[in-house]
Coordinates of C-alpha atoms and ligand atoms in Angstrom, one line a residue:
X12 CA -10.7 4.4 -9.8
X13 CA -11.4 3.8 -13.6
X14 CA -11.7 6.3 -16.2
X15 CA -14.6 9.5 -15.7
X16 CA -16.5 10.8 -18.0
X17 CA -14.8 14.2 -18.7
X18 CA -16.0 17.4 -17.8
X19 CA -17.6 18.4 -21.4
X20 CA -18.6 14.8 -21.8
X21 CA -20.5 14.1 -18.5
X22 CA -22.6 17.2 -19.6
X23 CA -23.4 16.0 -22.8
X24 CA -24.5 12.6 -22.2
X25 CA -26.5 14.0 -19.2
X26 CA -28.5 16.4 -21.3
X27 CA -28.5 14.2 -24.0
X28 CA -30.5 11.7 -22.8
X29 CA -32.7 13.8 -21.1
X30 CA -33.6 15.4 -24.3
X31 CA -34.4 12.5 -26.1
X32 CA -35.6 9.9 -23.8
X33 CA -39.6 9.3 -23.4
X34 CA -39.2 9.5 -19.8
X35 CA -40.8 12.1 -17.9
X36 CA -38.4 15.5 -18.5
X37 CA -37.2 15.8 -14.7
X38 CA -35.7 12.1 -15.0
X39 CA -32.5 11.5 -16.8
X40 CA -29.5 9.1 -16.8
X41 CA -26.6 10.1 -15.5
X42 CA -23.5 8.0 -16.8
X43 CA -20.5 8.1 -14.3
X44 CA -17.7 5.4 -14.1
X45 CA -19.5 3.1 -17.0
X46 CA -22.5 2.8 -14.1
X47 CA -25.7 4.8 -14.9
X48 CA -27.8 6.6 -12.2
X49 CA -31.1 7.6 -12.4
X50 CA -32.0 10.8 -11.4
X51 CA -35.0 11.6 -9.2
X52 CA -36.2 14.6 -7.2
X53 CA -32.7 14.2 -5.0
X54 CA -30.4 14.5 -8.0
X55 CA -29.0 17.8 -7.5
X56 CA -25.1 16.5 -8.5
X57 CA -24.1 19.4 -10.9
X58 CA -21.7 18.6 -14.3
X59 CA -19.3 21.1 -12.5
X60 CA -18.4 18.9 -9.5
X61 CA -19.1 15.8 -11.6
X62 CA -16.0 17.3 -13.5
X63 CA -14.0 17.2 -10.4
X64 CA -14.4 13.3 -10.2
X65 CA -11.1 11.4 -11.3
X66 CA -9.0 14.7 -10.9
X67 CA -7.4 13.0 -7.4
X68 CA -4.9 15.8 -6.6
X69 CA -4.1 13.8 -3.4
X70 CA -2.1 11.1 -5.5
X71 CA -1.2 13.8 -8.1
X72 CA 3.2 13.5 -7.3
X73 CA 4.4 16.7 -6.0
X74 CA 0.9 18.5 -5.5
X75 CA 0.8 19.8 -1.8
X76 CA -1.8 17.6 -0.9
X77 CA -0.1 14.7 -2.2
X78 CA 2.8 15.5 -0.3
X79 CA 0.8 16.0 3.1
X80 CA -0.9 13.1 2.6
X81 CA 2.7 11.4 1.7
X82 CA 4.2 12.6 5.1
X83 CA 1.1 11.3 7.2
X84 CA 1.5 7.8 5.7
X85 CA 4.6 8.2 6.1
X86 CA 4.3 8.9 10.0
X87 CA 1.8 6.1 10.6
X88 CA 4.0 3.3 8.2
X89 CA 7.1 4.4 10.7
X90 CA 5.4 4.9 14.1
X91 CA 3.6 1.2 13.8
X92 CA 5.3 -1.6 12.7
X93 CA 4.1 -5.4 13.6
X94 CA 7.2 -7.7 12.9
X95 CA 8.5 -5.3 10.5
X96 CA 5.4 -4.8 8.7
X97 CA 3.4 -1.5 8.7
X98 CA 0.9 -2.2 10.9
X99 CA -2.1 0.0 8.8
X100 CA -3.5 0.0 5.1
X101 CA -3.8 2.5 3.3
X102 CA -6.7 3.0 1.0
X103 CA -6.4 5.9 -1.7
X104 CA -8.3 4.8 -4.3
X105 CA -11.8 4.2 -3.3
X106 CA -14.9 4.9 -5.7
X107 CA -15.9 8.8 -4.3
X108 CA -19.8 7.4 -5.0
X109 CA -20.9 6.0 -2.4
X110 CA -24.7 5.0 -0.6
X111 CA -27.0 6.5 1.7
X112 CA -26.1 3.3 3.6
X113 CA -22.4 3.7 3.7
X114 CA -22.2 7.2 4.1
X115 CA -25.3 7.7 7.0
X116 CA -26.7 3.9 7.8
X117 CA -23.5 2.3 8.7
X118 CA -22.6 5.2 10.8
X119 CA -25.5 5.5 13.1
X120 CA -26.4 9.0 11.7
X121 CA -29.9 9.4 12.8
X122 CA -32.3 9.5 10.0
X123 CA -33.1 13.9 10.8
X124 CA -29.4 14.7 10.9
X125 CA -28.9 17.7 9.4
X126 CA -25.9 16.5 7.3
X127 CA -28.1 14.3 5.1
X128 CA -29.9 17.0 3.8
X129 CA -29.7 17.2 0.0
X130 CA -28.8 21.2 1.0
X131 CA -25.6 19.9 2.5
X132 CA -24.5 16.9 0.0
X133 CA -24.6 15.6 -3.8
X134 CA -27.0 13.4 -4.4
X135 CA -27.0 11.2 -7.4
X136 CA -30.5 10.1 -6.4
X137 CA -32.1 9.3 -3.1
X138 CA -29.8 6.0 -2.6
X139 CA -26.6 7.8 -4.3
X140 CA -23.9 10.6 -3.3
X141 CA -20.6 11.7 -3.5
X142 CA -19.1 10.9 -0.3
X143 CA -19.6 13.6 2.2
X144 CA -16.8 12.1 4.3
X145 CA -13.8 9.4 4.1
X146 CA -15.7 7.8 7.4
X147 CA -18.2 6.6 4.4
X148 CA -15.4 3.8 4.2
X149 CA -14.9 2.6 7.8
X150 CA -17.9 0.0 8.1
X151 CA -17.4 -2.0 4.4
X152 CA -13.4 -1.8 5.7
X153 CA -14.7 -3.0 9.2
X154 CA -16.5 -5.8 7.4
X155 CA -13.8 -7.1 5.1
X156 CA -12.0 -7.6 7.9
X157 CA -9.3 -5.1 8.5
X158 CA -8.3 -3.7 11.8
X159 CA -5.9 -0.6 11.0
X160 CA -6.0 1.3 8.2
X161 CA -6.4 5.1 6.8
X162 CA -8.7 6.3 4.1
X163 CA -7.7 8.7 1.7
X164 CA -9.3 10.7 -0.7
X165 CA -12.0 13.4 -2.1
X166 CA -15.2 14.1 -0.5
X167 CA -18.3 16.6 -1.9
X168 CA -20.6 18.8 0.6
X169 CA -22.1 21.5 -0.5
X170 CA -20.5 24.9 0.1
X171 CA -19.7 28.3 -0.3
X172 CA -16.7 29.4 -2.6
X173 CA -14.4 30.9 -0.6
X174 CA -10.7 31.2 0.0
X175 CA -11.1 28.4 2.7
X176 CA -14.5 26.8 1.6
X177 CA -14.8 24.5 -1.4
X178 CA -17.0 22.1 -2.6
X179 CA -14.4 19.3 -3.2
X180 CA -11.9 19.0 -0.7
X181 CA -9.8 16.0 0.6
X182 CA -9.6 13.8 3.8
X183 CA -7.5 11.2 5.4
X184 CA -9.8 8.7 7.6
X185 CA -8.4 6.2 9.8
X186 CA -9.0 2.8 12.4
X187 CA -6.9 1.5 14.9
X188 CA -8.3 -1.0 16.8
X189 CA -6.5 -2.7 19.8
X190 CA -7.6 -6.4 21.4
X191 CA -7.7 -7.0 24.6
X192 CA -4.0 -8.6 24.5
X193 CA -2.7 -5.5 22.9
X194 CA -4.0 -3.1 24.9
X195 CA -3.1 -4.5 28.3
X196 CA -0.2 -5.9 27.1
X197 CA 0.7 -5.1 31.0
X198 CA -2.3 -5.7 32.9
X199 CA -3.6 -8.9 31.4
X200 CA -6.3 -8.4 34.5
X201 CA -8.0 -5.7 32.9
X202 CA -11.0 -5.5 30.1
X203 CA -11.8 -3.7 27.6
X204 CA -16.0 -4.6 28.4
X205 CA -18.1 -4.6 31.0
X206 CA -18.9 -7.4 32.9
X207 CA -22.4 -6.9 32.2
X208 CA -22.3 -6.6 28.3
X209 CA -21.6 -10.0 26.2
X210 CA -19.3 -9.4 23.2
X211 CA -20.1 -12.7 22.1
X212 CA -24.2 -11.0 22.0
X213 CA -23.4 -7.4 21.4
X214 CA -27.5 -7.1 20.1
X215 CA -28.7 -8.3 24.0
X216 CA -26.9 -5.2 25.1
X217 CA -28.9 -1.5 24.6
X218 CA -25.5 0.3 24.4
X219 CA -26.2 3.7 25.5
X220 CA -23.8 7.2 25.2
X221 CA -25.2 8.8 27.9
X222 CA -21.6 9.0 30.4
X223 CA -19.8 11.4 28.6
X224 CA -16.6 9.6 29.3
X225 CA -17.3 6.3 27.8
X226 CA -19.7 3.7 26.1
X227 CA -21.4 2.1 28.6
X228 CA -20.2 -1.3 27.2
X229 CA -16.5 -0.4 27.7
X230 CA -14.9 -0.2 30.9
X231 CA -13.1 3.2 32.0
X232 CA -9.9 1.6 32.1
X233 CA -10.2 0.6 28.4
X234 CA -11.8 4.0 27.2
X235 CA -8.9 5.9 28.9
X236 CA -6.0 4.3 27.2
X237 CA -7.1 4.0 24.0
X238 CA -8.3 8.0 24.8
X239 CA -4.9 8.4 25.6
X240 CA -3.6 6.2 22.7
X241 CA -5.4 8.3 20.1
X242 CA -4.3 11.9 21.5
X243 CA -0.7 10.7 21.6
X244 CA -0.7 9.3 18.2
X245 CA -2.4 12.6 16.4
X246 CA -0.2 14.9 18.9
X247 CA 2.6 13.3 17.3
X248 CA 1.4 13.8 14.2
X249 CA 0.8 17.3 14.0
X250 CA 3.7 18.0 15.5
X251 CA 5.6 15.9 13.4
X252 CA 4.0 18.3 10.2
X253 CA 4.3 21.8 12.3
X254 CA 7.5 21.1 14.4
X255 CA 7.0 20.3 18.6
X256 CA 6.3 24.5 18.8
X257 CA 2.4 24.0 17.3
X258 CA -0.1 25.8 20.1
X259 CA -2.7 22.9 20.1
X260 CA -5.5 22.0 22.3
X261 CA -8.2 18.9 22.4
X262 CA -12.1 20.4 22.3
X263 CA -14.6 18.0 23.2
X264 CA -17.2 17.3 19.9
X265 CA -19.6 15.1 19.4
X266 CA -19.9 12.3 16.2
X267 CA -22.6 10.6 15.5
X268 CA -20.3 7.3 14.8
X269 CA -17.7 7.9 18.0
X270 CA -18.4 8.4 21.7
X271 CA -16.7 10.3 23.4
X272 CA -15.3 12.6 20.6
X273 CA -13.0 15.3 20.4
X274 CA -11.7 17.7 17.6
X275 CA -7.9 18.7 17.9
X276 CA -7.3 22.2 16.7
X277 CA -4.1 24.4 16.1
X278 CA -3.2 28.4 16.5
X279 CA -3.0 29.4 12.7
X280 CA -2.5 33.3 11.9
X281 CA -4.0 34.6 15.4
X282 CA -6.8 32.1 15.3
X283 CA -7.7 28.2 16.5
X284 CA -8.2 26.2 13.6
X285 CA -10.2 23.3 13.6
X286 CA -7.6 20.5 11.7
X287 CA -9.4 16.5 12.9
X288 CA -12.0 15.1 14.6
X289 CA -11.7 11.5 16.4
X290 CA -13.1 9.3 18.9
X291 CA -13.8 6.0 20.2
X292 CA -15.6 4.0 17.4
X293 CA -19.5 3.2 18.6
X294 CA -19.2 -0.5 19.7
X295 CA -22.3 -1.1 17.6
X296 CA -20.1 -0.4 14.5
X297 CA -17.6 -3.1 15.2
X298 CA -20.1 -5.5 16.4
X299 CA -22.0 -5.6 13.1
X300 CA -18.5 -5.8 11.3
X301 CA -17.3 -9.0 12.6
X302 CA -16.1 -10.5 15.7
X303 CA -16.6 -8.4 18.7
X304 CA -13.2 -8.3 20.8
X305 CA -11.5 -4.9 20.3
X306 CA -11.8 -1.2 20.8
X307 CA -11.1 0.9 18.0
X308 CA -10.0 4.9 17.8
X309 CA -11.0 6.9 14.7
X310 CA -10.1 10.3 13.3
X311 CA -10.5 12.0 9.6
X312 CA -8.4 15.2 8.8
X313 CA -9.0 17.7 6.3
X314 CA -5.7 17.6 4.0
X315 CA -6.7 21.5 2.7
X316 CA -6.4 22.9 5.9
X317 CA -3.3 21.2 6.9
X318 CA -1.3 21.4 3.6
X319 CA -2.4 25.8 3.7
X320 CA -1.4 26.2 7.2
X321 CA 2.2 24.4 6.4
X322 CA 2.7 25.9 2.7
X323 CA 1.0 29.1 4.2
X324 CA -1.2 28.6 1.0
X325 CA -3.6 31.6 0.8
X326 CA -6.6 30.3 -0.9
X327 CA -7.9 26.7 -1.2
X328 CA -8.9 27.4 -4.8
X329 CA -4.8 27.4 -5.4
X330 CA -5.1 23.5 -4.9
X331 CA -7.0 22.8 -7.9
X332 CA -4.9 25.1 -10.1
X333 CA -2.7 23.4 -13.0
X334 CA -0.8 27.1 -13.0
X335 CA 3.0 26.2 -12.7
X336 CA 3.7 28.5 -11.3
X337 CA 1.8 27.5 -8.2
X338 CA 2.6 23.3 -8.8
X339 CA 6.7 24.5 -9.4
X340 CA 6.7 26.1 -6.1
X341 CA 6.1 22.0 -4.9
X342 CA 6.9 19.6 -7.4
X343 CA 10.1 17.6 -7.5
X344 CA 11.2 18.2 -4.2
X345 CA 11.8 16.5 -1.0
X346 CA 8.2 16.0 0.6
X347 CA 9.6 17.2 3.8
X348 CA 11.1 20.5 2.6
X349 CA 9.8 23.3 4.4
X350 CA 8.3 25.4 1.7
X351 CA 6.6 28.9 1.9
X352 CA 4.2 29.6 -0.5
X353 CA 5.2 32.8 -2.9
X354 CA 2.1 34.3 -4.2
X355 CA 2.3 33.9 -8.2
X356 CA 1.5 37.1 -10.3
X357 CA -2.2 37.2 -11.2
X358 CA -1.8 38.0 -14.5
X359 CA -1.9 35.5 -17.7
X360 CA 1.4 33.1 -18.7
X361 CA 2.1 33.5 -21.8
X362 CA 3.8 30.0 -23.1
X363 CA 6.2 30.3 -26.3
X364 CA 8.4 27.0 -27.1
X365 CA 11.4 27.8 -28.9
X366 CA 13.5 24.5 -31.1
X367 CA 16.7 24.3 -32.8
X368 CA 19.2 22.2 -34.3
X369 CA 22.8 21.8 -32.7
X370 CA 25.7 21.9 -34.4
X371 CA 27.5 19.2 -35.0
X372 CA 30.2 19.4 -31.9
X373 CA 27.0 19.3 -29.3
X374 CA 24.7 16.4 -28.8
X375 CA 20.9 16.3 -27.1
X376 CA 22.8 15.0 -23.5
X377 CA 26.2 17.8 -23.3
X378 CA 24.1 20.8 -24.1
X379 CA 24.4 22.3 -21.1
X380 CA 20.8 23.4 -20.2
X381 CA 21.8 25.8 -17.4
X382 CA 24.1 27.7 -19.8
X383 CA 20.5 27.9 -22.2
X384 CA 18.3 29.0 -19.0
X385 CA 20.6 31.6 -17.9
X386 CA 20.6 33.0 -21.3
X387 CA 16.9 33.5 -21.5
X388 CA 16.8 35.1 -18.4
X389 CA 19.6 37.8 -20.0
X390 CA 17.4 38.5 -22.2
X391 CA 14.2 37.7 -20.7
X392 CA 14.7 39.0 -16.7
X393 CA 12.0 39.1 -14.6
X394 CA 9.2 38.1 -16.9
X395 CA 10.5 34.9 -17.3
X396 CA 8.7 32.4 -15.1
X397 CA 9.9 29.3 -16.5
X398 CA 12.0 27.8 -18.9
X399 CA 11.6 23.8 -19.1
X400 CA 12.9 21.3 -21.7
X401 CA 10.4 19.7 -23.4
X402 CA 11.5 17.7 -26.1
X403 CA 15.0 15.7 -26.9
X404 CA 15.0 14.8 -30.6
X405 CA 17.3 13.0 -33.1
X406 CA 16.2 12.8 -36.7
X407 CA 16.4 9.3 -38.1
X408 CA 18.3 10.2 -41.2
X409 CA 20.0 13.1 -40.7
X410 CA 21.4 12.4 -37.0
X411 CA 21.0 16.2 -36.3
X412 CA 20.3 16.9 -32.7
X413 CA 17.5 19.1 -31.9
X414 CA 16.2 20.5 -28.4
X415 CA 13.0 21.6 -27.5
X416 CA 12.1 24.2 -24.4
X417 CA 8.9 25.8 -23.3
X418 CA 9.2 29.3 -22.1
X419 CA 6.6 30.6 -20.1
X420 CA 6.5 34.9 -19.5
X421 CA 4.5 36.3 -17.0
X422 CA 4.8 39.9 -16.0
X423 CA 3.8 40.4 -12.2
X424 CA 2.4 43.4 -12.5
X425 CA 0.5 43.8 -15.8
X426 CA -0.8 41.4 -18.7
X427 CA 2.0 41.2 -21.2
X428 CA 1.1 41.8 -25.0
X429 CA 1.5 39.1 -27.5
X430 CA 4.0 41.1 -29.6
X431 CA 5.6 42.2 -26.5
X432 CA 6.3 38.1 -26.0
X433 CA 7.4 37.4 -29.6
X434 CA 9.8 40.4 -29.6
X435 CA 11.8 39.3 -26.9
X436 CA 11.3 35.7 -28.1
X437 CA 12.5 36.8 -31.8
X438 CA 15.6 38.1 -29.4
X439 CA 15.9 34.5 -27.6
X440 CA 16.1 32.6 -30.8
X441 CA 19.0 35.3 -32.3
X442 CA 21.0 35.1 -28.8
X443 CA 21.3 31.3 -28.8
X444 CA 21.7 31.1 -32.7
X445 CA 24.9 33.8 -31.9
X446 CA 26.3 32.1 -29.0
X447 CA 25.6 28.4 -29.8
X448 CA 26.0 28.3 -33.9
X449 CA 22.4 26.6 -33.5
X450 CA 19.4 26.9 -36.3
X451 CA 16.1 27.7 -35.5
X452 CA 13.3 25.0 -36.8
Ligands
LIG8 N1 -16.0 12.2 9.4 C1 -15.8 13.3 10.3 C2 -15.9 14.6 9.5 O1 -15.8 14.5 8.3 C3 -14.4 13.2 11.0 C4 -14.3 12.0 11.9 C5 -13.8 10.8 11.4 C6 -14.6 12.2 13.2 C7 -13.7 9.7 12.3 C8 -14.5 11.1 14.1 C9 -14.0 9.9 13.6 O2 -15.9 15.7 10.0

């Protein structure tokens, strides 16, 4: 995705121009992306979740998310291979504004489904949104030809704040179709349609949803496997992120783009979570998208939930914090790690950098930074969250060494005091100048 506006920006150049423009007061211009929307009695897209565009936490390295949605590419690049090859795309970097047509049209939502309603999305205008879903994807995919492949990224619906509910929230979307040669790799005698549907005239053919076990242009035999196919393949999955122990079980649902459809939830915390829904992709969908001679699975998955049920992450407004105390807890470390979330203190960091000059005996690379972190916590203790290096220096002339580090306090049970900070920073700065023969800058 190219450059967003940025928060303050977006704003501006929204009021802006609806401040000055002739145009009627209600209508404005909305500038996202270097493309301009205009607004109209749908446009209820609000400069705080326009702020949220371009942050992509799923691809931010060592952000939970990220590393869920590293491990469930990971999964599907090792579990299918075609002659050494991944068998499935992955798309993570698809434009989060999206039309009426991709999101709802392509999908056979009916034109009075209640998750069109401009109380459930954000609307740009009447044609315009941010995705509601990565399914928004599938058709245009579909179209250009693709057969396997997962969507990844942000999607927008309108919701309460809560410690599970967010407005912004991520999802990973996938296809996998099979032809007829791959499917029955073993009984070459079998179809995937019914005798009495044409592929090769999918429009002559009313296809109809009304047997709740399968399309009525697909044959059982078809339906079941691929059934069986997709349960195996997300089974795996989640047991692959929660370890073969996960209480599970399949609910029946219902899509609006996938028939028959199930959801697939776990036992989190003494309840059944909802984690993915899936089904077999509506024929109708893959007829319009190219050549009609496969039958596809689909699921999407709600990143959130998964990445707080494994970090046992207590609130879903921790994702979107840049605290490091929280991103620490996940960065730089093996996305497979079992990690257990430890609540960070809710009172304010305090950040303080401290630099000096090394005597001439030490250079930038055999300071030993250990020896400098365990000093600071001497002095420091507990109200030390952090201690980073920041900064490596030589000066050009000189050739003096110099070191940089950013110390962030935090007390876990009160605010700390500014002078409070400095005193025991004043106290840093003389312990390392005793022990090390260094000089403040
Ligand atoms: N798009 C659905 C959702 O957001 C999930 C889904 C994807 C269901 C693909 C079936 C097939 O809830």
């Amino acid at each position: 995705m190219t450059k967003l506006f940025r928060n303050g920006h977006i704003f501006a150049a929204l009021s802006n121009r609806c401040k000055y423009s002739t145009a009627p007061k209600s209508i404005c211009t909305l500038h996202i992306n270097d493309k301009e929307y205009q607004s109209d009695n749908f446009t209820n897209a609000t400069p705080k979740i326009i702020s949220y565009l371009g942050r992509n936490l799923h691809l931010q390295k060592g952000h939970p998310l990220s590393n869920v949605r590293q491990r469930i590419v990971d999964y599907f690049y090792k579990s299918f291979t075609h002659r050494g090859n991944p068998t499935f795309s992955v798309y993570d970097n698809l434009s989060p504004i999206v039309s009426v047509k991709q999101n709802f049209d392509d999908l056979l939502i009916p034109l009075d489904h209640p998750s069109r309603a401009k109380s459930d999305c954000y609307y740009l205008n009447k044609e315009t949104l941010f995705r509601a879903h990565m399914t928004a994807h599938q058709s245009e995919l579909l179209h250009a030809g693709l057969d396997n492949f997962l969507m990844i990224g942000d999607v927008y619906r309108r919701d309460e704040i809560d410690s599970t509910h967010f407005p912004v929230f991520h999802q990973v979307d996938a296809v996998r179709s099979q032809r007829k040669e791959e499917l029955f790799v073993d009984h070459p005698d079998l179809q995937i349609f019914e005798p009495i549907f044409d592929p090769q005239y999918p429009e002559a053919f009313t296809n109809s949803t009304t047997d709740a076990h399968k399309q009525s242009c697909h044959t059982l035999e078809a339906t079941k496997l691929m059934e069986n196919q997709l349960k195996t393949h997300l089974l795996g999955l989640v047991q692959t992120l929660f370890g073969n122990d996960i209480r599970y079980r399949w609910v029946e649902a219902y899509f609006p783009f996938t028939h028959p459809s199930w959801e697939l939830e776990i036992y989190y915390e003494n309840q059944w979570m909802e984690v993915l829904g899936c089904g077999i992709v509506r024929n109708e969908i893959l007829a319009r998208a190219g050549p009609n001679n496969s039958i596809a699975y689909a699921f999407g998955l709600g990143l959130e939930r998964l990445a707080m049920a494994l970090y046992k992450i207590p609130d879903i407004r921790l994702m979107w914090s840049n605290d490091s105390g929280f991103l620490n807890q996940f960065n730089n470390k093996d996305v497979n790690a079992k990690i257990t979330y430890k609540p960070v203190s809710i009172y304010p960091q305090c950040v303080n950098d401290i630099s000096f000059w090394l005597p001439n005996n030490i250079t930038v690379d055999t300071f030993i930074n250990n020896d400098f972190y365990d000093l600071v916590r001497d002095i420091g203790g507990d109200i030390i969250e952090q201690v980073k290096l920041k900064d490596k220096f030589i000066h050009p002339k000189t050739k003096k060494h110099s070191l940089c580090y950013t110390i962030v306090y935090r007390h876990l049970e009160r605010t700390l005091t500014k002078a409070e900070v400095n005193a025991i920073h004043k106290e840093i700065e003389k312990a390392i100048t005793d022990s090390y023969d260094v000089v403040i800058r």
